[in-house]
């Protein structure tokens, strides 16, 4: 895997976690 693919995978995983957290805890936003 190239560095770009690794960075893209990490960023997408972080976005997924952020979206799930925002859905589960809407009062925090």
The first five atom37 places (N, CA, C, CB, O) and aatype in JSON, in Angstrom:
{
  "aatype": [20, 20, 20, 20, 20, 20, 20, 20, 20, 20, 20, 20, 20, 20, 20, 20, 20, 20, 20, 20, 20, 20, 20, 20, 20, 20, 20, 20, 20],
  "atom_mask": [
    [1, 1, 1, 1, 1],
    [1, 1, 1, 1, 1],
    [1, 1, 1, 1, 1],
    [1, 1, 1, 1, 1],
    [1, 1, 1, 1, 1],
    [1, 1, 1, 1, 1],
    [1, 1, 1, 1, 1],
    [1, 1, 1, 1, 1],
    [1, 1, 1, 1, 1],
    [1, 1, 1, 1, 1],
    [1, 1, 1, 1, 1],
    [1, 1, 1, 1, 1],
    [1, 1, 1, 1, 1],
    [1, 1, 1, 1, 1],
    [1, 1, 1, 1, 1],
    [1, 1, 1, 1, 1],
    [1, 1, 1, 1, 1],
    [1, 1, 1, 1, 1],
    [1, 1, 1, 1, 1],
    [1, 1, 1, 1, 1],
    [1, 1, 1, 1, 1],
    [1, 1, 1, 1, 1],
    [1, 1, 1, 1, 1],
    [1, 1, 1, 1, 1],
    [1, 1, 1, 1, 1],
    [1, 1, 1, 1, 1],
    [1, 1, 1, 1, 1],
    [1, 1, 1, 1, 1],
    [1, 1, 1, 1, 1]
  ],
  "atom_positions": [
    [[0.84, -1.21, 0.0], [0.0, 0.0, 0.0], [0.87, 1.25, 0.0], [-0.95, 0.01, 1.22], [1.93, 1.29, 0.62]],
    [[0.4, 2.26, -0.7], [1.15, 3.51, -0.73], [0.78, 4.37, 0.47], [0.88, 4.27, -2.03], [-0.21, 4.11, 1.16]],
    [[1.56, 5.38, 0.7], [1.31, 6.27, 1.84], [-0.04, 6.95, 1.71], [2.42, 7.34, 1.96], [-0.76, 7.13, 2.7]],
    [[-0.4, 7.32, 0.48], [-1.69, 7.98, 0.27], [-2.85, 7.07, 0.64], [-1.83, 8.43, -1.19], [-3.84, 7.52, 1.23]],
    [[-2.74, 5.79, 0.3], [-3.81, 4.83, 0.63], [-3.94, 4.67, 2.13], [-3.54, 3.47, -0.03], [-5.05, 4.57, 2.65]],
    [[-2.81, 4.63, 2.84], [-2.84, 4.5, 4.3], [-3.5, 5.72, 4.92], [-1.41, 4.31, 4.85], [-4.33, 5.59, 5.82]],
    [[-3.12, 6.91, 4.46], [-3.69, 8.15, 5.0], [-5.19, 8.2, 4.72], [-2.99, 9.39, 4.4], [-5.97, 8.59, 5.58]],
    [[-5.59, 7.82, 3.5], [-7.01, 7.84, 3.15], [-7.79, 6.87, 4.02], [-7.19, 7.49, 1.66], [-8.91, 7.18, 4.43]],
    [[-7.23, 5.7, 4.31], [-7.91, 4.72, 5.15], [-8.06, 5.23, 6.57], [-7.15, 3.39, 5.15], [-9.11, 5.05, 7.19]],
    [[-7.03, 5.87, 7.1], [-7.08, 6.41, 8.46], [-8.11, 7.53, 8.55], [-5.69, 6.92, 8.9], [-8.9, 7.57, 9.5]],
    [[-8.1, 8.42, 7.58], [-9.05, 9.55, 7.59], [-10.49, 9.06, 7.48], [-8.73, 10.52, 6.44], [-11.37, 9.56, 8.19]],
    [[-10.73, 8.09, 6.61], [-12.09, 7.57, 6.47], [-12.54, 6.85, 7.73], [-12.18, 6.63, 5.26], [-13.71, 6.93, 8.1]],
    [[-11.63, 6.15, 8.39], [-11.98, 5.47, 9.64], [-12.32, 6.49, 10.72], [-10.83, 4.56, 10.11], [-13.27, 6.3, 11.48]],
    [[-11.54, 7.58, 10.8], [-11.81, 8.62, 11.79], [-13.15, 9.29, 11.52], [-10.68, 9.66, 11.8], [-13.9, 9.59, 12.45]],
    [[-13.45, 9.54, 10.25], [-14.74, 10.15, 9.9], [-15.89, 9.23, 10.28], [-14.79, 10.48, 8.41], [-16.93, 9.7, 10.75]],
    [[-15.71, 7.94, 10.07], [-16.76, 6.98, 10.41], [-17.01, 6.98, 11.91], [-16.37, 5.56, 9.94], [-18.16, 6.99, 12.36]],
    [[-15.93, 6.98, 12.7], [-16.06, 7.01, 14.16], [-16.75, 8.3, 14.59], [-14.67, 6.89, 14.83], [-17.61, 8.29, 15.47]],
    [[-16.38, 9.43, 13.97], [-16.97, 10.72, 14.32], [-18.46, 10.75, 14.01], [-16.27, 11.84, 13.57], [-19.26, 11.26, 14.8]],
    [[-18.84, 10.18, 12.86], [-20.26, 10.16, 12.49], [-21.06, 9.29, 13.44], [-20.42, 9.66, 11.05], [-22.16, 9.67, 13.84]],
    [[-20.54, 8.13, 13.79], [-21.24, 7.24, 14.73], [-21.38, 7.92, 16.09], [-20.49, 5.89, 14.87], [-22.43, 7.84, 16.72]],
    [[-20.31, 8.59, 16.54], [-20.36, 9.28, 17.83], [-21.38, 10.41, 17.8], [-18.98, 9.83, 18.2], [-22.1, 10.63, 18.78]],
    [[-21.44, 11.12, 16.68], [-22.41, 12.22, 16.56], [-23.84, 11.69, 16.57], [-22.14, 13.03, 15.28], [-24.74, 12.34, 17.1]],
    [[-24.05, 10.52, 15.97], [-25.39, 9.94, 15.96], [-25.78, 9.43, 17.34], [-25.48, 8.8, 14.94], [-26.94, 9.56, 17.75]],
    [[-24.83, 8.86, 18.06], [-25.13, 8.28, 19.37], [-25.24, 9.36, 20.45], [-24.07, 7.27, 19.77], [-26.01, 9.21, 21.4]],
    [[-24.47, 10.45, 20.29], [-24.47, 11.5, 21.31], [-24.79, 12.84, 20.67], [-23.12, 11.55, 22.03], [-23.91, 13.7, 20.6]],
    [[-26.02, 13.05, 20.22], [-26.35, 14.33, 19.55], [-26.31, 15.52, 20.5], [-27.73, 14.24, 18.91], [-26.16, 16.65, 20.05]],
    [[-26.45, 15.26, 21.8], [-26.45, 16.38, 22.75], [-25.06, 17.0, 22.9], [-26.95, 15.92, 24.11], [-24.93, 18.11, 23.41]],
    [[-24.03, 16.3, 22.45], [-22.67, 16.82, 22.57], [-22.38, 17.84, 21.46], [-21.66, 15.67, 22.51], [-21.34, 18.5, 21.5]],
    [[-23.29, 17.96, 20.49], [-23.03, 18.88, 19.37], [-24.06, 19.99, 19.35], [-23.04, 18.11, 18.03], [-24.02, 20.86, 18.48]]
  ]
}
